[in-house]
Coordinates of N, CA and C in Angstrom, one line a residue:
Q1 N -10.3 7.9 103.4 CA -10.2 9.1 102.5 C -8.9 9.0 101.7
D2 N -7.8 8.7 102.4 CA -6.5 8.6 101.7 C -6.5 7.5 100.7
V3 N -7.3 6.4 101.0 CA -7.4 5.3 100.1 C -8.1 5.8 98.8
N4 N -9.2 6.5 99.0 CA -10.0 7.0 97.9 C -9.1 7.9 97.0
E5 N -8.4 8.8 97.7 CA -7.5 9.7 96.9 C -6.5 9.0 96.1
D6 N -5.9 7.9 96.7 CA -4.9 7.1 96.0 C -5.6 6.5 94.8
L7 N -6.8 5.9 95.0 CA -7.4 5.3 93.8 C -7.8 6.3 92.7
A8 N -8.2 7.5 93.1 CA -8.5 8.5 92.1 C -7.3 8.9 91.4
E9 N -6.2 9.1 92.1 CA -4.9 9.4 91.4 C -4.5 8.3 90.5
A10 N -4.7 7.1 90.9 CA -4.2 6.0 90.1 C -5.1 5.9 88.8
G11 N -6.4 6.1 89.0 CA -7.3 6.1 87.8 C -7.0 7.3 86.9
L12 N -6.7 8.4 87.4 CA -6.3 9.6 86.6 C -5.0 9.3 85.8
A13 N -4.1 8.6 86.5 CA -2.8 8.3 85.9 C -3.0 7.3 84.8
D14 N -3.9 6.3 85.0 CA -4.1 5.3 84.0 C -4.8 6.0 82.8
G15 N -5.8 6.9 83.0 CA -6.4 7.6 81.9 C -5.5 8.4 81.1
T16 N -4.6 9.1 81.8 CA -3.6 9.9 81.1 C -2.7 9.1 80.3
A17 N -2.3 7.9 80.8 CA -1.4 7.0 80.1 C -2.1 6.5 78.8
A18 N -3.4 6.1 79.0 CA -4.1 5.6 77.9 C -4.3 6.7 76.8
Q19 N -4.5 7.9 77.2 CA -4.7 9.0 76.2 C -3.3 9.2 75.5
S20 N -2.2 9.1 76.3 CA -0.9 9.4 75.7 C -0.6 8.3 74.6
T21 N -1.0 7.0 75.0 CA -0.7 5.9 74.1 C -1.5 6.0 72.8
A22 N -2.8 6.4 73.0 CA -3.7 6.5 71.8 C -3.2 7.7 70.9
S23 N -2.8 8.8 71.5 CA -2.3 9.9 70.8 C -1.0 9.5 70.0
A24 N -0.1 8.7 70.6 CA 1.1 8.3 70.0 C 0.8 7.4 68.8
A25 N -0.2 6.5 69.0 CA -0.6 5.6 67.9 C -1.2 6.3 66.7
R26 N -2.0 7.4 67.0 CA -2.6 8.2 66.0 C -1.5 8.9 65.2
K27 N -0.5 9.4 65.9 CA 0.6 10.1 65.2 C 1.4 9.1 64.3
V28 N 1.6 7.9 64.8 CA 2.4 6.9 64.0 C 1.6 6.6 62.8
D29 N 0.2 6.3 63.0 CA -0.6 5.9 61.8 C -0.7 7.1 60.8
S30 N -0.8 8.3 61.3 CA -0.8 9.5 60.4 C 0.5 9.6 59.7
G31 N 1.6 9.4 60.3 CA 2.9 9.4 59.7 C 3.0 8.4 58.6
R32 N 2.4 7.2 58.8 CA 2.5 6.1 57.8 C 1.6 6.5 56.6
R33 N 0.4 7.1 56.9 CA -0.4 7.5 55.8 C 0.2 8.6 55.0
K34 N 0.9 9.5 55.6 CA 1.6 10.6 54.9 C 2.7 10.0 54.1
G35 N 3.4 9.0 54.7 CA 4.5 8.4 53.9 C 4.0 7.7 52.7
R36 N 2.9 7.0 52.8 CA 2.3 6.3 51.6 C 1.8 7.4 50.6
G37 N 1.1 8.4 51.1 CA 0.6 9.4 50.2 C 1.8 10.1 49.5
G38 N 2.8 10.4 50.2 CA 4.0 11.1 49.6 C 4.6 10.2 48.5
G39 N 4.6 8.9 48.8 CA 5.2 8.0 47.7 C 4.3 8.1 46.5
R40 N 3.0 8.1 46.6 CA 2.2 8.2 45.4 C 2.3 9.5 44.7
K41 N 2.4 10.6 45.5 CA 2.5 11.9 44.9 C 3.8 12.1 44.2
G42 N 4.9 11.5 44.7 CA 6.2 11.6 44.1 C 6.4 10.7 42.9
G43 N 5.5 9.8 42.6 CA 5.6 8.9 41.5 C 6.1 7.5 42.0
K44 N 6.0 6.6 41.1 CA 6.4 5.2 41.5 C 7.9 5.1 41.6
R45 N 8.4 4.6 42.7 CA 9.8 4.4 42.8 C 10.3 3.3 41.9
P46 N 11.5 3.4 41.3 CA 12.0 2.4 40.4 C 12.4 1.2 41.2
L47 N 12.4 0.0 40.6 CA 12.8 -1.2 41.2 C 14.2 -1.2 41.5
P48 N 14.6 -1.8 42.6 CA 16.1 -1.9 42.9 C 16.8 -2.8 41.8
A49 N 18.0 -2.6 41.7 CA 18.8 -3.4 40.6 C 18.8 -4.9 40.9
D50 N 18.7 -5.2 42.2 CA 18.8 -6.6 42.6 C 17.4 -7.3 42.7
A51 N 16.3 -6.6 42.1 CA 15.0 -7.2 42.2 C 14.9 -8.5 41.4
P52 N 14.1 -9.4 41.8 CA 14.0 -10.7 41.1 C 13.5 -10.5 39.7
D53 N 13.9 -11.4 38.8 CA 13.6 -11.3 37.4 C 12.0 -11.3 37.2
F54 N 11.3 -12.1 37.9 CA 9.9 -12.2 37.7 C 9.2 -10.9 38.1
V55 N 9.8 -10.2 39.1 CA 9.3 -8.9 39.5 C 9.5 -7.9 38.4
K56 N 10.7 -7.9 37.7 CA 10.9 -7.0 36.6 C 10.0 -7.3 35.4
R57 N 9.8 -8.6 35.2 CA 8.9 -8.9 34.0 C 7.5 -8.5 34.3
A58 N 7.1 -8.6 35.5 CA 5.7 -8.2 35.9 C 5.6 -6.7 35.7
E59 N 6.7 -6.0 36.1 CA 6.7 -4.5 36.0 C 6.6 -4.1 34.6
R60 N 7.4 -4.8 33.7 CA 7.3 -4.4 32.3 C 6.0 -4.7 31.7
R61 N 5.4 -5.8 32.0 CA 4.0 -6.1 31.5 C 3.0 -5.1 32.0
A62 N 3.2 -4.7 33.2 CA 2.2 -3.7 33.7 C 2.4 -2.3 33.0
Q63 N 3.6 -2.0 32.6 CA 3.8 -0.7 31.8 C 3.2 -0.8 30.5
W64 N 3.3 -2.0 29.8 CA 2.7 -2.1 28.4 C 1.1 -2.1 28.5
R65 N 0.6 -2.5 29.7 CA -0.9 -2.6 29.8 C -1.4 -1.2 30.2
H66 N -0.6 -0.3 30.4 CA -1.1 1.0 30.9 C -2.0 1.7 29.8
P67 N -3.1 2.2 30.1 CA -4.1 2.8 29.1 C -3.4 3.8 28.2
L68 N -2.6 4.7 28.7 CA -1.9 5.7 27.9 C -1.0 5.0 26.9
V69 N -0.3 4.0 27.3 CA 0.7 3.3 26.4 C -0.1 2.6 25.3
R70 N -1.2 2.0 25.7 CA -2.0 1.3 24.7 C -2.7 2.3 23.7
A71 N -3.1 3.4 24.2 CA -3.7 4.4 23.3 C -2.7 4.9 22.3
T72 N -1.5 5.2 22.8 CA -0.4 5.7 21.9 C -0.1 4.6 20.9
L73 N 0.1 3.4 21.2 CA 0.4 2.3 20.3 C -0.7 2.2 19.2
A74 N -2.0 2.3 19.7 CA -3.1 2.2 18.7 C -3.1 3.3 17.7
S75 N -2.8 4.5 18.2 CA -2.7 5.7 17.3 C -1.6 5.5 16.3
V76 N -0.4 5.1 16.7 CA 0.7 4.9 15.8 C 0.3 3.8 14.8
A77 N -0.3 2.7 15.2 CA -0.7 1.7 14.3 C -1.7 2.2 13.2
L78 N -2.6 3.1 13.6 CA -3.6 3.6 12.7 C -2.9 4.5 11.7
V79 N -1.9 5.3 12.1 CA -1.2 6.2 11.2 C -0.4 5.4 10.2
L80 N 0.3 4.3 10.7 CA 1.1 3.5 9.8 C 0.2 2.8 8.8
A81 N -1.0 2.3 9.2 CA -1.9 1.7 8.3 C -2.4 2.6 7.2
G82 N -2.7 3.9 7.6 CA -3.1 4.9 6.7 C -2.0 5.2 5.7
L83 N -0.8 5.3 6.1 CA 0.3 5.5 5.2 C 0.5 4.4 4.2
L84 N 0.3 3.1 4.7 CA 0.5 1.9 3.9 C -0.6 1.9 2.8
V85 N -1.8 2.3 3.2 CA -2.9 2.4 2.2 C -2.6 3.4 1.1
L86 N -2.1 4.6 1.6 CA -1.8 5.6 0.6 C -0.7 5.2 -0.3
Q87 N 0.3 4.5 0.2 CA 1.4 4.1 -0.6 C 0.9 3.1 -1.7
G88 N 0.0 2.1 -1.2 CA -0.5 1.2 -2.2 C -1.4 1.9 -3.2
A89 N -2.2 2.8 -2.8 CA -3.0 3.6 -3.8 C -2.1 4.3 -4.8
F90 N -1.0 4.9 -4.3 CA -0.1 5.6 -5.2 C 0.5 4.7 -6.2
H91 N 1.0 3.5 -5.8 CA 1.7 2.6 -6.6 C 0.7 1.9 -7.6
F92 N -0.5 1.6 -7.2 CA -1.5 0.9 -8.1 C -2.6 1.8 -8.6
K93 N -2.3 3.1 -8.7 CA -3.3 4.1 -9.0 C -3.9 3.8 -10.4
D94 N -3.1 3.4 -11.4 CA -3.7 3.2 -12.7 C -4.5 1.9 -12.7
L95 N -4.1 0.9 -12.0 CA -4.9 -0.3 -11.9 C -6.2 -0.1 -11.2
L96 N -6.2 0.7 -10.1 CA -7.4 1.0 -9.4 C -8.4 1.8 -10.2
A97 N -7.9 2.8 -11.0 CA -8.7 3.6 -11.8 C -9.3 2.8 -12.9
A98 N -8.6 1.8 -13.5 CA -9.1 1.0 -14.6 C -10.1 0.0 -14.1
R99 N -9.9 -0.7 -13.0 CA -10.8 -1.7 -12.5 C -12.0 -1.1 -11.8
W100 N -11.8 -0.1 -11.0 CA -12.9 0.6 -10.3 C -12.9 2.0 -10.6
P101 N -13.6 2.4 -11.7 CA -13.6 3.8 -12.1 C -14.2 4.7 -11.1
Q102 N -15.0 4.2 -10.1 CA -15.6 5.1 -9.1 C -14.5 5.6 -8.2
T103 N -13.3 5.0 -8.2 CA -12.2 5.5 -7.3 C -11.4 6.7 -8.0
Q104 N -11.7 6.9 -9.2 CA -10.8 7.9 -9.9 C -10.9 9.3 -9.3
P105 N -12.1 9.8 -8.9 CA -12.0 11.2 -8.3 C -11.1 11.3 -7.1
A106 N -11.1 10.2 -6.2 CA -10.3 10.2 -5.1 C -8.8 10.1 -5.5
L107 N -8.5 9.3 -6.5 CA -7.2 9.1 -6.9 C -6.7 10.4 -7.6
E108 N -7.5 11.1 -8.3 CA -7.1 12.4 -8.9 C -6.8 13.4 -7.8
A109 N -7.6 13.4 -6.8 CA -7.4 14.3 -5.6 C -6.0 14.0 -5.0
M110 N -5.7 12.7 -4.8 CA -4.4 12.3 -4.3 C -3.3 12.8 -5.2
C111 N -3.5 12.7 -6.5 CA -2.4 13.0 -7.4 C -2.2 14.5 -7.5
R112 N -3.2 15.3 -7.2 CA -3.1 16.8 -7.2 C -2.1 17.1 -6.1
V113 N -2.2 16.4 -5.0 CA -1.3 16.7 -3.8 C 0.1 16.1 -4.1
A114 N 0.1 14.9 -4.6 CA 1.4 14.2 -4.8 C 2.1 14.5 -6.1
G115 N 1.4 15.2 -7.0 CA 2.1 15.6 -8.2 C 2.2 14.5 -9.2
C116 N 1.3 13.5 -9.2 CA 1.3 12.4 -10.1 C 0.2 12.5 -11.1
E117 N 0.1 11.6 -12.1 CA -0.9 11.5 -13.1 C -1.5 10.1 -13.2
I118 N -2.7 10.0 -13.5 CA -3.4 8.7 -13.7 C -3.5 8.5 -15.2
G119 N -2.9 7.4 -15.7 CA -2.9 7.1 -17.1 C -3.5 5.8 -17.4
P120 N -3.6 5.4 -18.7 CA -4.1 4.1 -19.0 C -3.2 3.0 -18.4
L121 N -3.8 1.9 -18.1 CA -3.1 0.9 -17.4 C -2.2 0.1 -18.4
L122 N -0.9 0.0 -18.2 CA 0.0 -0.8 -19.0 C 0.0 -2.2 -18.5
Q123 N -0.6 -3.1 -19.3 CA -0.6 -4.5 -18.9 C -0.5 -5.4 -20.1
N124 N 0.7 -5.6 -20.5 CA 1.0 -6.3 -21.7 C 0.5 -7.8 -21.7
D125 N 0.5 -8.4 -20.5 CA 0.1 -9.8 -20.4 C -1.4 -10.0 -20.6
A126 N -2.1 -8.9 -20.6 CA -3.6 -9.0 -20.9 C -3.9 -8.9 -22.4
L127 N -2.9 -8.7 -23.2 CA -3.1 -8.5 -24.6 C -2.5 -9.7 -25.4
T128 N -3.2 -10.0 -26.5 CA -2.6 -11.0 -27.4 C -2.9 -10.6 -28.8
V129 N -2.0 -11.0 -29.7 CA -2.3 -10.8 -31.2 C -3.0 -12.1 -31.7
E130 N -4.3 -12.0 -31.9 CA -5.1 -13.1 -32.3 C -4.7 -13.6 -33.7
S131 N -4.5 -12.7 -34.6 CA -4.1 -13.0 -36.0 C -3.4 -11.9 -36.6
Y132 N -2.6 -12.2 -37.6 CA -1.9 -11.1 -38.4 C -1.6 -11.6 -39.7
K133 N -1.5 -10.7 -40.7 CA -1.2 -11.1 -42.1 C -0.6 -9.9 -42.8
V134 N 0.4 -10.2 -43.6 CA 0.9 -9.1 -44.6 C 0.6 -9.6 -46.0
S135 N -0.1 -8.8 -46.7 CA -0.5 -9.1 -48.1 C -0.1 -8.0 -49.0
K136 N -0.1 -8.3 -50.3 CA 0.2 -7.3 -51.3 C -1.1 -7.0 -52.1
P137 N -1.7 -5.9 -51.8 CA -2.9 -5.5 -52.5 C -2.7 -5.2 -54.0
A138 N -3.8 -5.3 -54.7 CA -3.7 -5.1 -56.1 C -3.7 -3.6 -56.4
T139 N -2.6 -3.0 -56.0 CA -2.5 -1.5 -56.2 C -1.1 -1.3 -56.9
A140 N -1.0 -0.1 -57.5 CA 0.2 0.3 -58.1 C 1.3 0.5 -57.1
A141 N 2.6 0.4 -57.6 CA 3.7 0.6 -56.7 C 3.8 2.1 -56.3
S142 N 4.4 2.3 -55.2 CA 4.6 3.7 -54.7 C 5.4 4.5 -55.7
P143 N 5.4 5.8 -55.7 CA 6.2 6.6 -56.6 C 7.7 6.3 -56.6
G144 N 8.2 5.9 -55.4 CA 9.6 5.6 -55.4 C 10.0 4.3 -55.9
G145 N 9.1 3.5 -56.4 CA 9.4 2.2 -57.0 C 9.3 1.1 -55.9
S146 N 8.9 1.4 -54.7 CA 8.7 0.4 -53.7 C 7.4 -0.3 -53.8
D147 N 7.4 -1.5 -53.3 CA 6.1 -2.3 -53.3 C 5.3 -1.9 -52.1
V148 N 4.0 -1.9 -52.3 CA 3.0 -1.6 -51.2 C 2.4 -2.9 -50.7
Y149 N 2.4 -2.9 -49.3 CA 1.8 -4.1 -48.6 C 0.8 -3.6 -47.6
R150 N -0.1 -4.5 -47.2 CA -1.1 -4.3 -46.2 C -0.9 -5.2 -45.0
L151 N -0.8 -4.6 -43.9 CA -0.7 -5.3 -42.6 C -2.1 -5.4 -42.0
T152 N -2.6 -6.6 -41.7 CA -3.9 -6.7 -41.0 C -3.6 -7.5 -39.8
L153 N -4.1 -7.1 -38.7 CA -4.0 -7.8 -37.4 C -5.2 -7.6 -36.5
V154 N -5.4 -8.5 -35.6 CA -6.5 -8.4 -34.6 C -5.9 -8.5 -33.2
L155 N -6.1 -7.5 -32.4 CA -5.7 -7.5 -31.0 C -6.8 -7.9 -30.1
H156 N -6.5 -8.6 -29.0 CA -7.5 -9.0 -28.1 C -7.1 -8.6 -26.7
N157 N -8.0 -7.9 -26.0 CA -7.7 -7.6 -24.6 C -8.5 -8.6 -23.7
K158 N -7.8 -9.4 -23.0 CA -8.4 -10.5 -22.2 C -8.9 -10.0 -20.9
A159 N -8.5 -8.8 -20.5 CA -8.9 -8.3 -19.1 C -10.3 -7.8 -19.1
D160 N -10.9 -7.8 -18.0 CA -12.3 -7.3 -17.9 C -12.3 -5.8 -17.5
Y161 N -11.2 -5.1 -17.9 CA -11.1 -3.7 -17.7 C -10.2 -3.1 -18.9
P162 N -10.3 -1.9 -19.2 CA -9.6 -1.3 -20.3 C -8.1 -1.3 -20.0
V163 N -7.2 -1.5 -21.0 CA -5.8 -1.4 -20.8 C -5.3 -0.5 -21.9
A164 N -4.1 0.0 -21.7 CA -3.5 1.0 -22.6 C -3.2 0.3 -24.0
A165 N -3.4 1.1 -25.0 CA -3.2 0.6 -26.4 C -1.7 0.5 -26.5
P166 N -1.2 -0.7 -27.0 CA 0.2 -1.0 -27.2 C 0.7 -0.4 -28.5
H167 N 2.0 -0.6 -28.7 CA 2.7 -0.4 -30.0 C 2.8 -1.7 -30.7
V168 N 2.9 -1.7 -32.0 CA 3.1 -2.9 -32.8 C 4.5 -2.9 -33.4
E169 N 5.2 -4.1 -33.2 CA 6.5 -4.2 -33.8 C 6.4 -5.1 -35.0
L170 N 6.7 -4.6 -36.2 CA 6.6 -5.3 -37.4 C 8.0 -5.6 -37.9
T171 N 8.3 -6.9 -38.1 CA 9.6 -7.3 -38.6 C 9.4 -7.9 -40.0
L172 N 10.0 -7.3 -41.0 CA 10.0 -7.8 -42.4 C 11.2 -8.7 -42.7
K173 N 11.0 -9.8 -43.4 CA 12.1 -10.7 -43.7 C 12.1 -11.0 -45.2
D174 N 13.3 -11.4 -45.7 CA 13.5 -11.8 -47.1 C 13.3 -13.3 -47.2
A175 N 13.6 -13.9 -48.4 CA 13.3 -15.3 -48.6 C 14.2 -16.2 -47.7
G176 N 15.3 -15.7 -47.3 CA 16.2 -16.5 -46.4 C 15.9 -16.3 -44.9
D177 N 14.8 -15.7 -44.6 CA 14.3 -15.5 -43.2 C 15.3 -14.5 -42.5
V178 N 15.9 -13.7 -43.3 CA 16.8 -12.6 -42.7 C 16.0 -11.4 -42.6
A179 N 16.1 -10.7 -41.4 CA 15.3 -9.5 -41.2 C 15.8 -8.4 -42.1
L180 N 14.8 -7.8 -42.8 CA 15.1 -6.7 -43.7 C 15.0 -5.3 -42.9
S181 N 13.9 -5.3 -42.1 CA 13.7 -4.1 -41.3 C 12.8 -4.4 -40.1
R182 N 12.8 -3.5 -39.1 CA 11.9 -3.6 -38.0 C 11.3 -2.2 -37.8
R183 N 10.0 -2.2 -37.6 CA 9.2 -1.0 -37.5 C 8.4 -1.0 -36.2
A184 N 8.4 0.1 -35.5 CA 7.6 0.3 -34.3 C 6.4 1.2 -34.7
L185 N 5.2 0.7 -34.6 CA 4.1 1.4 -35.1 C 3.1 1.7 -33.9
A186 N 2.7 2.9 -33.7 CA 1.7 3.3 -32.8 C 0.3 2.9 -33.4
L187 N -0.6 2.6 -32.6 CA -2.0 2.3 -33.1 C -2.6 3.5 -33.8
S188 N -2.2 4.7 -33.5 CA -2.7 5.8 -34.2 C -2.3 5.8 -35.6
E189 N -1.2 5.1 -36.0 CA -0.8 5.0 -37.4 C -1.8 4.1 -38.2
F190 N -2.5 3.2 -37.4 CA -3.5 2.4 -38.0 C -4.9 3.1 -38.1
G191 N -4.9 4.3 -37.5 CA -6.2 5.0 -37.5 C -7.0 4.8 -36.2
Y192 N -6.4 4.1 -35.2 CA -7.0 3.8 -33.9 C -6.6 4.9 -33.0
K193 N -7.6 5.7 -32.6 CA -7.3 7.0 -31.8 C -7.5 6.8 -30.3
A194 N -8.2 5.8 -29.9 CA -8.5 5.6 -28.4 C -7.2 5.3 -27.7
P195 N -7.1 5.8 -26.4 CA -5.9 5.5 -25.7 C -5.9 4.1 -25.1
T196 N -7.0 3.4 -25.1 CA -7.1 2.1 -24.5 C -7.8 1.1 -25.4
L197 N -7.6 -0.2 -25.1 CA -8.4 -1.2 -25.8 C -9.5 -1.6 -24.8
P198 N -10.7 -1.8 -25.4 CA -11.9 -2.1 -24.5 C -11.7 -3.4 -23.8
S199 N -12.4 -3.5 -22.6 CA -12.4 -4.7 -21.8 C -13.0 -5.9 -22.6
N200 N -12.3 -7.1 -22.5 CA -12.8 -8.3 -23.2 C -13.1 -8.0 -24.7
G201 N -12.3 -7.1 -25.3 CA -12.7 -6.7 -26.7 C -11.6 -7.1 -27.7
Y202 N -12.1 -7.1 -28.9 CA -11.2 -7.4 -30.1 C -11.1 -6.1 -30.9
V203 N -10.0 -5.8 -31.5 CA -9.8 -4.6 -32.3 C -9.1 -5.1 -33.6
E204 N -9.7 -4.8 -34.7 CA -9.0 -5.2 -36.0 C -8.4 -3.9 -36.6
L205 N -7.1 -4.1 -37.0 CA -6.4 -3.0 -37.5 C -5.8 -3.3 -38.9
Q206 N -5.7 -2.2 -39.7 CA -5.1 -2.4 -41.0 C -4.2 -1.2 -41.3
L207 N -3.1 -1.5 -42.0 CA -2.1 -0.4 -42.3 C -1.4 -0.7 -43.6
L208 N -1.4 0.3 -44.5 CA -0.6 0.2 -45.8 C 0.8 0.7 -45.5
F209 N 1.8 0.0 -46.1 CA 3.2 0.5 -45.9 C 3.9 0.1 -47.2
A210 N 5.1 0.7 -47.4 CA 5.9 0.4 -48.6 C 7.2 -0.2 -48.1
S211 N 7.7 -1.0 -49.0 CA 9.0 -1.7 -48.8 C 9.8 -1.7 -50.0
S212 N 11.1 -1.3 -50.0 CA 11.9 -1.2 -51.2 C 12.4 -2.6 -51.5
S213 N 12.3 -3.6 -50.6 CA 12.8 -4.9 -50.9 C 11.6 -5.9 -50.8
P214 N 11.6 -6.9 -51.6 CA 10.5 -7.9 -51.6 C 10.4 -8.5 -50.2
V215 N 9.1 -8.6 -49.7 CA 8.9 -9.2 -48.4 C 8.4 -10.6 -48.6
D216 N 9.1 -11.6 -48.0 CA 8.7 -13.0 -48.1 C 8.3 -13.5 -46.7
G217 N 8.6 -12.8 -45.7 CA 8.3 -13.3 -44.3 C 8.1 -12.1 -43.4
Y218 N 7.5 -12.4 -42.3 CA 7.2 -11.2 -41.3 C 6.9 -11.8 -40.0
D219 N 7.1 -11.0 -39.0 CA 6.7 -11.3 -37.6 C 6.0 -10.0 -37.0
V220 N 5.1 -10.3 -36.1 CA 4.4 -9.2 -35.5 C 4.3 -9.4 -34.0
G221 N 4.7 -8.4 -33.2 CA 4.6 -8.4 -31.8 C 4.0 -7.1 -31.2
I222 N 3.7 -7.1 -30.0 CA 3.2 -5.9 -29.3 C 4.0 -5.6 -28.1
F223 N 4.1 -4.3 -27.8 CA 5.0 -3.9 -26.6 C 4.5 -2.5 -26.2
Y224 N 5.0 -2.1 -25.0 CA 4.8 -0.8 -24.5 C 6.1 -0.1 -24.6
P225 N 6.2 1.1 -25.2 CA 7.5 1.8 -25.3 C 7.9 2.4 -23.9

């Protein structure tokens, strides 16, 4: 009987010890889980200053790959692209309206906000003077005793879209090729009222003018004032 009691006490002691050990292990494991959870809840701890370089590089790459960072960068890129498009449309508004007339309503809406205006496209390199001539018609002299001359010229717009009507510079010369006078003439003085020259078009112009000195030479050019 004493032996049985000793065995029972030993078994009870072993069971109690096992329970104590298991309880302690559960507490340790629970503490570890709490510690890990607390770390996540409190945010990611910064790397120590003496961390290896490859660890720091990996950390930086991970930050740039974060979905929130990528979404922010994409939004900024879209905004910058939109601003660039608006700047280009503002700078080339006359060209866009001339080449693609269907864009004019949108450009006009932009100009109402920006306070700009859409005008005829100034493109001097699209224009050429195909021919010009100064002649003296069979008419009487002007009342002031000056001679009357006729300027005839043909302008060509080589572009496949309308461009602004230029001004004509007429230089009159004497027999020694010395300039007597220079005149800047708007096309309206020739009777041409349109603000533009038609695409791929030719325009013939004539103008009568008076000169107090005999005209033996002349030059004609075009420009935008």
